[in-house]
Short mmCIF file of C-alpha atoms in Angstrom, two decimals:
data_model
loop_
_atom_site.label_atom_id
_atom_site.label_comp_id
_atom_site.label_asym_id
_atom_site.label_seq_id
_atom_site.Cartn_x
_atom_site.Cartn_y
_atom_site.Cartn_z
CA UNK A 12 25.11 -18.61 -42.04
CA UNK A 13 24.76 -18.14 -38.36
CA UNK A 14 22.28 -21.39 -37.88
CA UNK A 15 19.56 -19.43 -39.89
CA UNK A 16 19.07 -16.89 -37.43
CA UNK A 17 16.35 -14.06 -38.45
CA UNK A 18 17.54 -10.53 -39.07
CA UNK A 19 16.30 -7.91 -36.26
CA UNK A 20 15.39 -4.35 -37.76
CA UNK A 21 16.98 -1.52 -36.32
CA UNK A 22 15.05 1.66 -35.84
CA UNK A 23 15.69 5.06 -35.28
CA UNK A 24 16.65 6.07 -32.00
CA UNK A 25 14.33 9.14 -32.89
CA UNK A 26 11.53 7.18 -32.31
CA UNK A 27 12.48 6.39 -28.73
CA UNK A 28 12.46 10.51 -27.83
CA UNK A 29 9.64 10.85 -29.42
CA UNK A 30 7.32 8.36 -27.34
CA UNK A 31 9.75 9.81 -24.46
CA UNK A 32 8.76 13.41 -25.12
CA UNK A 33 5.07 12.25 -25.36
CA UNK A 34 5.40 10.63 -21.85
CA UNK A 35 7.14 13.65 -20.13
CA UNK A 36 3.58 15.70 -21.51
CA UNK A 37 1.43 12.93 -20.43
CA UNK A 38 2.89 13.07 -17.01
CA UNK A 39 2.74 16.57 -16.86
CA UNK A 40 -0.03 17.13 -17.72
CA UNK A 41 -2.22 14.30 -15.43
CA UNK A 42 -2.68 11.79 -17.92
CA UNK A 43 -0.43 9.25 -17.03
CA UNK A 44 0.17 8.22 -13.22
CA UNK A 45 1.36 6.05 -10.81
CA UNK A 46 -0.16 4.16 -8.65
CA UNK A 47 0.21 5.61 -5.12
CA UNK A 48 0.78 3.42 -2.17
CA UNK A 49 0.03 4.11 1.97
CA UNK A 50 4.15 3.60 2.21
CA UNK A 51 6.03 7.22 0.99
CA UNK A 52 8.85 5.46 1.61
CA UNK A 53 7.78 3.16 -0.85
CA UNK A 54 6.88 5.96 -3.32
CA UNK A 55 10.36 7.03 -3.56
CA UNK A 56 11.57 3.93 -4.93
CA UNK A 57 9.42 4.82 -8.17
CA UNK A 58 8.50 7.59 -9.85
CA UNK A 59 5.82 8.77 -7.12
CA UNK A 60 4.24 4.95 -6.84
CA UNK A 61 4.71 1.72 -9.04
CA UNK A 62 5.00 2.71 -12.58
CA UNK A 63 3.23 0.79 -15.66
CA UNK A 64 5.73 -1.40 -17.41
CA UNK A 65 7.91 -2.15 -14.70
CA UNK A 66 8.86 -5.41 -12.88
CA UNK A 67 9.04 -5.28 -9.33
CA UNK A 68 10.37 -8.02 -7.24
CA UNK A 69 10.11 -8.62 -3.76
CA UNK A 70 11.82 -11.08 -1.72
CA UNK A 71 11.65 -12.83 2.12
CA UNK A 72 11.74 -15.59 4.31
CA UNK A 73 8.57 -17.64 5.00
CA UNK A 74 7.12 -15.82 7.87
CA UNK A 75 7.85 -12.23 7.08
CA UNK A 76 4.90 -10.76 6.08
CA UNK A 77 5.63 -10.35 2.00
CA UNK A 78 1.98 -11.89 1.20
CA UNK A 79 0.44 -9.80 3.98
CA UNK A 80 2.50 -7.00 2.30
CA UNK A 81 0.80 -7.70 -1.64
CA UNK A 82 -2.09 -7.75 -0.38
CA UNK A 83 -2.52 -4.49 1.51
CA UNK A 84 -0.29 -2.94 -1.64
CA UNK A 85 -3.61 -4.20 -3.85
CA UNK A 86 -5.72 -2.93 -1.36
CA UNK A 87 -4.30 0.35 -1.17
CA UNK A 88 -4.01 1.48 -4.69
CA UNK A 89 -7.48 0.54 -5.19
CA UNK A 90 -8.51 2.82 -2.76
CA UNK A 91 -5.48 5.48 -2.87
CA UNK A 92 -6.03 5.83 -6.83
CA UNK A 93 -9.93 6.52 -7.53
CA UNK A 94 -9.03 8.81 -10.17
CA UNK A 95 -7.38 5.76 -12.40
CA UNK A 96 -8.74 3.75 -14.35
CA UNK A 97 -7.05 0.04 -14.03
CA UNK A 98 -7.35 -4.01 -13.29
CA UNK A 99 -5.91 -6.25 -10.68
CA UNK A 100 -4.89 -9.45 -11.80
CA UNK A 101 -3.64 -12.64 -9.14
CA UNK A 102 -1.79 -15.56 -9.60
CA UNK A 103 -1.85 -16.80 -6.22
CA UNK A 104 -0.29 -20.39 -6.17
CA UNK A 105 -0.02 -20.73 -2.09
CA UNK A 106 -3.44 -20.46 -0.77
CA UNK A 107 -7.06 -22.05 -1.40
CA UNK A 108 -9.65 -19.04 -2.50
CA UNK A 109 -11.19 -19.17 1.10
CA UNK A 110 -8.23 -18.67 2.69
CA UNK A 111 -7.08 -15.62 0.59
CA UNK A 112 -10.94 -14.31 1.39
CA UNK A 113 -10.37 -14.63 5.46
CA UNK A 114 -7.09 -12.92 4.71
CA UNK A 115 -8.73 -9.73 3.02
CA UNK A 116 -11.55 -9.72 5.04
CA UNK A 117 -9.38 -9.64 8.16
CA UNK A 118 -7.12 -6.66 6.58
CA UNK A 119 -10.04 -4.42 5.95
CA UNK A 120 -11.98 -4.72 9.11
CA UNK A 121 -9.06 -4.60 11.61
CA UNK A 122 -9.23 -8.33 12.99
CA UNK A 123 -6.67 -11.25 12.63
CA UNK A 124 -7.53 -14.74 11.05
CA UNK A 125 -8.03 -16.12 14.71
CA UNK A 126 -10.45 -13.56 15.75
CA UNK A 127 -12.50 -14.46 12.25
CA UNK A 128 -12.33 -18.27 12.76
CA UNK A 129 -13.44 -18.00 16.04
CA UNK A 130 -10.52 -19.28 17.71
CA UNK A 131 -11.12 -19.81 21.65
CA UNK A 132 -14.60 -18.30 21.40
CA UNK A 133 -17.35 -17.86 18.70
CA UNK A 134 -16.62 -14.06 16.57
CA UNK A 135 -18.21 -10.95 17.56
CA UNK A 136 -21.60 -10.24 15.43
CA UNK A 137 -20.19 -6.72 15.01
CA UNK A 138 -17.08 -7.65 13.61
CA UNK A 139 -18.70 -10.57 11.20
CA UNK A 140 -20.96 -7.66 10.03
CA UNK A 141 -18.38 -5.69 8.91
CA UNK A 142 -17.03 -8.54 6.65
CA UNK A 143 -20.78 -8.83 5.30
CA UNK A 144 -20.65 -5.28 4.93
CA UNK A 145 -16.97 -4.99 3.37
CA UNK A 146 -18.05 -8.06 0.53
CA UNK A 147 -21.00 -6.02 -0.18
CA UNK A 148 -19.29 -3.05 -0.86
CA UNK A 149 -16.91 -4.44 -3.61
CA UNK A 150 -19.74 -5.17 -5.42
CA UNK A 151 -19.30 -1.17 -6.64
CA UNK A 152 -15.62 -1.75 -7.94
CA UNK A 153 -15.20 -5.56 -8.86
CA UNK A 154 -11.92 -5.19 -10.59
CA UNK A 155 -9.74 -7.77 -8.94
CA UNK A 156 -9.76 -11.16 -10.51
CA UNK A 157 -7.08 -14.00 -9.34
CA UNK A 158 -5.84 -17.43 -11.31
CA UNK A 159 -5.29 -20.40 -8.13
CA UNK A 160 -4.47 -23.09 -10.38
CA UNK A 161 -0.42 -23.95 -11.01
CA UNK A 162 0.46 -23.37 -14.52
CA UNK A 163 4.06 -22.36 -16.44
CA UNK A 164 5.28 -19.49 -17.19
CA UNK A 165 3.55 -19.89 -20.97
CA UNK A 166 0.31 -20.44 -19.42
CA UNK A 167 0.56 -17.33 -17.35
CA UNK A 168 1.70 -15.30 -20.93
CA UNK A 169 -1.30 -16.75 -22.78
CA UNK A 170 -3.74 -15.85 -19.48
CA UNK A 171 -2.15 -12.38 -19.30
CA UNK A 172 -2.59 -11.72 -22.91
CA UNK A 173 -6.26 -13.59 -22.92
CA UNK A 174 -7.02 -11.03 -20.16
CA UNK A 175 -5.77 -7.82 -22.00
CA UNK A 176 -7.86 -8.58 -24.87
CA UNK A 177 -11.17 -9.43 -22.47
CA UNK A 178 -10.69 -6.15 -21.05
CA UNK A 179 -10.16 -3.83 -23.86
CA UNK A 180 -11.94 -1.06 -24.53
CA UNK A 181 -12.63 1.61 -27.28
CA UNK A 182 -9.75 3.27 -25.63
CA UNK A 183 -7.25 0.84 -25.62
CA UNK A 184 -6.05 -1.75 -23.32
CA UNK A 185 -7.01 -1.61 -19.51
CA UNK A 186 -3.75 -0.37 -17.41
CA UNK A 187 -3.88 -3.77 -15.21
CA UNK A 188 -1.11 -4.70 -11.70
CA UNK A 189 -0.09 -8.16 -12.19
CA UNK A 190 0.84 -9.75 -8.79
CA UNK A 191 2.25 -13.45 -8.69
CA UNK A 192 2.70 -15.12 -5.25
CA UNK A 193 5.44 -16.64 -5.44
CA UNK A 194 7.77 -17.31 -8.76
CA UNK A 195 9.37 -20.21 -8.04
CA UNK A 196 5.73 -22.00 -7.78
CA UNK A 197 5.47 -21.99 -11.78
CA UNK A 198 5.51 -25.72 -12.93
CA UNK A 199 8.44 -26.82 -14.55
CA UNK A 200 9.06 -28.87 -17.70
CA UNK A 201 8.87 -28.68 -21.62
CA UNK A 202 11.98 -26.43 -22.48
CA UNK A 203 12.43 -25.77 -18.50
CA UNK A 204 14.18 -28.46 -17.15
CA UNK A 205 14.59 -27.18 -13.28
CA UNK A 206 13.16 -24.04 -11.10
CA UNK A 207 16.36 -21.86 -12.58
CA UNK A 208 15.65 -22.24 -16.28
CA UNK A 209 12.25 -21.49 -15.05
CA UNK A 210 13.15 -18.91 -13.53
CA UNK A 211 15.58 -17.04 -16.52
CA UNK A 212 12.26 -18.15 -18.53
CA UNK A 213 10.04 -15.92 -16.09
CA UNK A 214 12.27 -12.61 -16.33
CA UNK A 215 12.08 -12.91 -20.07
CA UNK A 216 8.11 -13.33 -20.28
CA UNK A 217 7.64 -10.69 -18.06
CA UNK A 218 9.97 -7.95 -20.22
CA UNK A 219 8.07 -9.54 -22.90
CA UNK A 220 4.53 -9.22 -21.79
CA UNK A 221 5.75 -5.34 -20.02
CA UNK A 222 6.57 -4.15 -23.77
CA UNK A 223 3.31 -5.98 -25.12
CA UNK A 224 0.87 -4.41 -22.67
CA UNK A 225 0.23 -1.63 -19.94
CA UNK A 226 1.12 -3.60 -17.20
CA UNK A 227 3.14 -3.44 -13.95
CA UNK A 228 4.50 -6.70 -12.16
CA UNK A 229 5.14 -7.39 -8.75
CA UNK A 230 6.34 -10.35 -7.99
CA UNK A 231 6.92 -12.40 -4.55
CA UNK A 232 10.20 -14.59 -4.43
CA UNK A 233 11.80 -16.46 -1.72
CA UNK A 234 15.30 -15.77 -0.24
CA UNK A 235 17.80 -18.12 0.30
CA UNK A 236 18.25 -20.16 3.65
CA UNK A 237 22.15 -18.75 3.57
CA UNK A 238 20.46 -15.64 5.15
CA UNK A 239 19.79 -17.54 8.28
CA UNK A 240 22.96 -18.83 8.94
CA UNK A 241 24.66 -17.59 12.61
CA UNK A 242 27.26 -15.93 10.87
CA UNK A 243 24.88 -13.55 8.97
CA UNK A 244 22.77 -13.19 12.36
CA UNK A 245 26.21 -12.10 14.48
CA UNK A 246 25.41 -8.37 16.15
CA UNK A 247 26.38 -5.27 14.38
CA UNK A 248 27.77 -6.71 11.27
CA UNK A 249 26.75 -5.97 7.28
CA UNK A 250 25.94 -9.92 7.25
CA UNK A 251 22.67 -9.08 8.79
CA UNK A 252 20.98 -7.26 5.86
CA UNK A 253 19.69 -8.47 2.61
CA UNK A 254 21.72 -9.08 0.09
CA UNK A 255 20.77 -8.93 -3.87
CA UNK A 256 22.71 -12.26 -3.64
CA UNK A 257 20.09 -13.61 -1.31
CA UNK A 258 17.31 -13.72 -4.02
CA UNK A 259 16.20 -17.22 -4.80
CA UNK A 260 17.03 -17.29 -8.58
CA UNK A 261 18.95 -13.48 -7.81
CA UNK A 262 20.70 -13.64 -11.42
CA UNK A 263 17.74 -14.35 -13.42
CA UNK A 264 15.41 -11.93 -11.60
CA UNK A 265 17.94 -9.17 -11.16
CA UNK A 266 18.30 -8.33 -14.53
CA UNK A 267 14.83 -7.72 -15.75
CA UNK A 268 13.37 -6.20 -12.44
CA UNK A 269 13.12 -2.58 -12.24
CA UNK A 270 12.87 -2.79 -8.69
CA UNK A 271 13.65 -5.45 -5.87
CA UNK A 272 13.13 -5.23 -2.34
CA UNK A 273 14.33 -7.08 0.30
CA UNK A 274 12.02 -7.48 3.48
CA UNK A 275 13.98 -8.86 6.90
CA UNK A 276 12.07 -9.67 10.20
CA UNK A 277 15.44 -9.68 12.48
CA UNK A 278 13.71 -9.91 15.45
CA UNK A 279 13.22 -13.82 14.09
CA UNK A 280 16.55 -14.39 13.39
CA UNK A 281 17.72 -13.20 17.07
CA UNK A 282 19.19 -9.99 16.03
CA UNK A 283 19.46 -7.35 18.88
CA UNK A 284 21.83 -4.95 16.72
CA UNK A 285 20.98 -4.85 13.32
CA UNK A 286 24.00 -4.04 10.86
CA UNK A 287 26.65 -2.21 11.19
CA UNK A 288 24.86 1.19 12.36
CA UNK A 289 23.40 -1.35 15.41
CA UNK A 290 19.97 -0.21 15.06
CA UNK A 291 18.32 -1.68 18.07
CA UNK A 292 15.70 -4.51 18.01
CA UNK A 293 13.40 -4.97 20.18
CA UNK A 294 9.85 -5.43 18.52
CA UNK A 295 9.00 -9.13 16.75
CA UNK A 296 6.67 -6.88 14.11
CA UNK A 297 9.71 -4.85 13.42
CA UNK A 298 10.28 -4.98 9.13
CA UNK A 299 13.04 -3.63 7.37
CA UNK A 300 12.73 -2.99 3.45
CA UNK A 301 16.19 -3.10 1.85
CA UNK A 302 15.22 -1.61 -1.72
CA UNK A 303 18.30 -3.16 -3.52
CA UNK A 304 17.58 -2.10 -7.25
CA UNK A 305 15.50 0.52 -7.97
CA UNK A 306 15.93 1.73 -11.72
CA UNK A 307 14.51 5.76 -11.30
CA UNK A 308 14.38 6.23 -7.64
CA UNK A 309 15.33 5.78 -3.94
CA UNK A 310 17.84 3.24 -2.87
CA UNK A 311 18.60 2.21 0.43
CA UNK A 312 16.45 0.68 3.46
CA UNK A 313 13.41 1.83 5.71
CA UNK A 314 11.80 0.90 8.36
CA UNK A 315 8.38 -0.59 8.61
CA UNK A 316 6.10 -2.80 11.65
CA UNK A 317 3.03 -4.75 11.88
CA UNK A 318 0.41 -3.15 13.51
CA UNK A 319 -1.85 -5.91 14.78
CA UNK A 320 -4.59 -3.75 16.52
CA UNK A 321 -5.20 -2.50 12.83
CA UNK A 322 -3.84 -5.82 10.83
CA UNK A 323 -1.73 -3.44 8.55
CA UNK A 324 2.03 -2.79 7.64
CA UNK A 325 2.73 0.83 8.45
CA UNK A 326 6.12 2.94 8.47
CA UNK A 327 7.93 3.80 11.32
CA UNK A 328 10.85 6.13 12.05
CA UNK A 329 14.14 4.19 12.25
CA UNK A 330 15.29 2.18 16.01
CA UNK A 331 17.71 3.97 18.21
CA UNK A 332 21.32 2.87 17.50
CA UNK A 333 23.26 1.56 20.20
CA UNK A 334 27.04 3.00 20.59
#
């Protein structure tokens, strides 16, 4: 009967107020946190930060910042969060290990990647000190590691749990922010035939892995080019913002993230009035977060810009609106 299909076991609802009531102390009483970013904004679309054992999902055009974005969220909660005791683990399938390097040096000591590579003349020996300076001062909290080589989604389980068990102490397992950049980079094949399957593959693995282990996702996705159409660009119309639609793979993600985020550069796609409120636009570094799902906290959109005296994302108070 029913093509041999095992028998789940139910359990007692009980049990799920009892580990909630033990959560509600823990938070209460300091043992159990989240991780804090720069962005309060941000914040509010969580409980106070990114929780453990949540998926968050980010999407955006090529261009837009969303790796920039990652990176100065890892940054941050390293440095926001002394008082927490977690690991950092990358899978970062775009760029070589060098590259990714140049990238957090030039976050950190205020420079962009031209100024490092010496672009038009050679770099300042100030400046390159501070990167020597900045490398030698990780050497005091070395808890970032990242995977660069392509692998599936059951390679990434088997890394994750390999990792988990690597860093386990006495305690328990390590509390550890998994960041993948981007999902739809996975390899394909054996029971995925195409990016989708892949993709409904991915949202399972990482409820799987969530319930498994004290870990919190956030992942990078891709939009889809209908966003820069001319009808979705037109002045003043709802057309201009991010849809949950416009997430590559938006059915398959949707469901098992606990948050998603849109992030829209509108400047790029010629936008002078943005949505229906016409906010005005008038800066290229101009951001706009649409948080489109957000399980326990604030939904909406902010406003964000890229400062590029300081190479950092920072939030700003919303544009004028035009009448």
């Amino acid at each position: 009967m029913y093509n041999n299909a095992r028998a789940l076991k139910p359990v007692s609802e009980r049990d799920a107020l009892k580990k909630a009531l033990y959560k509600i102390k823990a938070r209460h009483n300091g043992e159990l946190k989240s991780l804090k970013t720069a962005w309060v904004n941000f914040n509010d679309a969580f409980c106070d930060g990114l929780e453990w054992r949540t998926i968050t999902v980010v999407g955006a055009r090529p261009g837009t910042g969303k790796t920039l974005f990652m990176e100065q969220l890892v940054n941050d909660v390293i440095k926001m969060n002394p008082d927490q005791k977690f690991r950092v683990l990358k899978f970062q399938f775009e760029m070589l290990d060098e590259t990714n390097g140049i990238r957090k040096l030039s976050m950190n000591v205020g420079s962009d990647y031209n100024t490092l590579m010496s672009k038009g003349k050679p770099i300042d020996k100030g400046i390159f000190q501070k990167c020597v300076q900045f490398y030698e001062d990780t050497a005091s909290y070395d808890m970032v590691d990242v995977v660069y080589d392509p692998c599936t989604v059951e390679e990434m389980c088997a890394t994750i749990h390999a990792y988990m068990l690597e860093n386990k102490t006495d305690e328990g397992f390590t509390n550890t922010l998994v960041t993948i950049d981007h999902s739809a980079l996975f390899k394909t094949g054996g029971k995925y035939k195409d990016k989708f399957e892949m993709l409904y593959g991915l949202g399972e693995a990482l409820t799987e892995m969530k319930k498994k282990f004290p870990v919190a996702f956030l992942v990078l996705s891709q939009l889809n080019r209908n966003v820069e159409t001319p009808e979705r660009a037109k002045d003043g119309t709802y057309g201009n913002y991010i849809l949950d639609s416009d997430l590559y793979g938006s059915d398959a993600l949707l469901q098992h993230a606990d948050v998603v985020l849109g992030i829209n550069r509108p400047y790029n796609r010629k936008i002078k009035f943005y949505g229906p409120e016409r906010y005005i636009i008038n800066n290229p570094d101009l951001l706009v977060f649409h948080i489109l799902k957000s399980r326990n906290g604030f939904m909406g959109m902010t406003f964000f810009k890229l400062d590029r005296v300081i190479m950092r994302i920072v939030e700003v108070d919303p544009p004028p609106t035009a009448s």
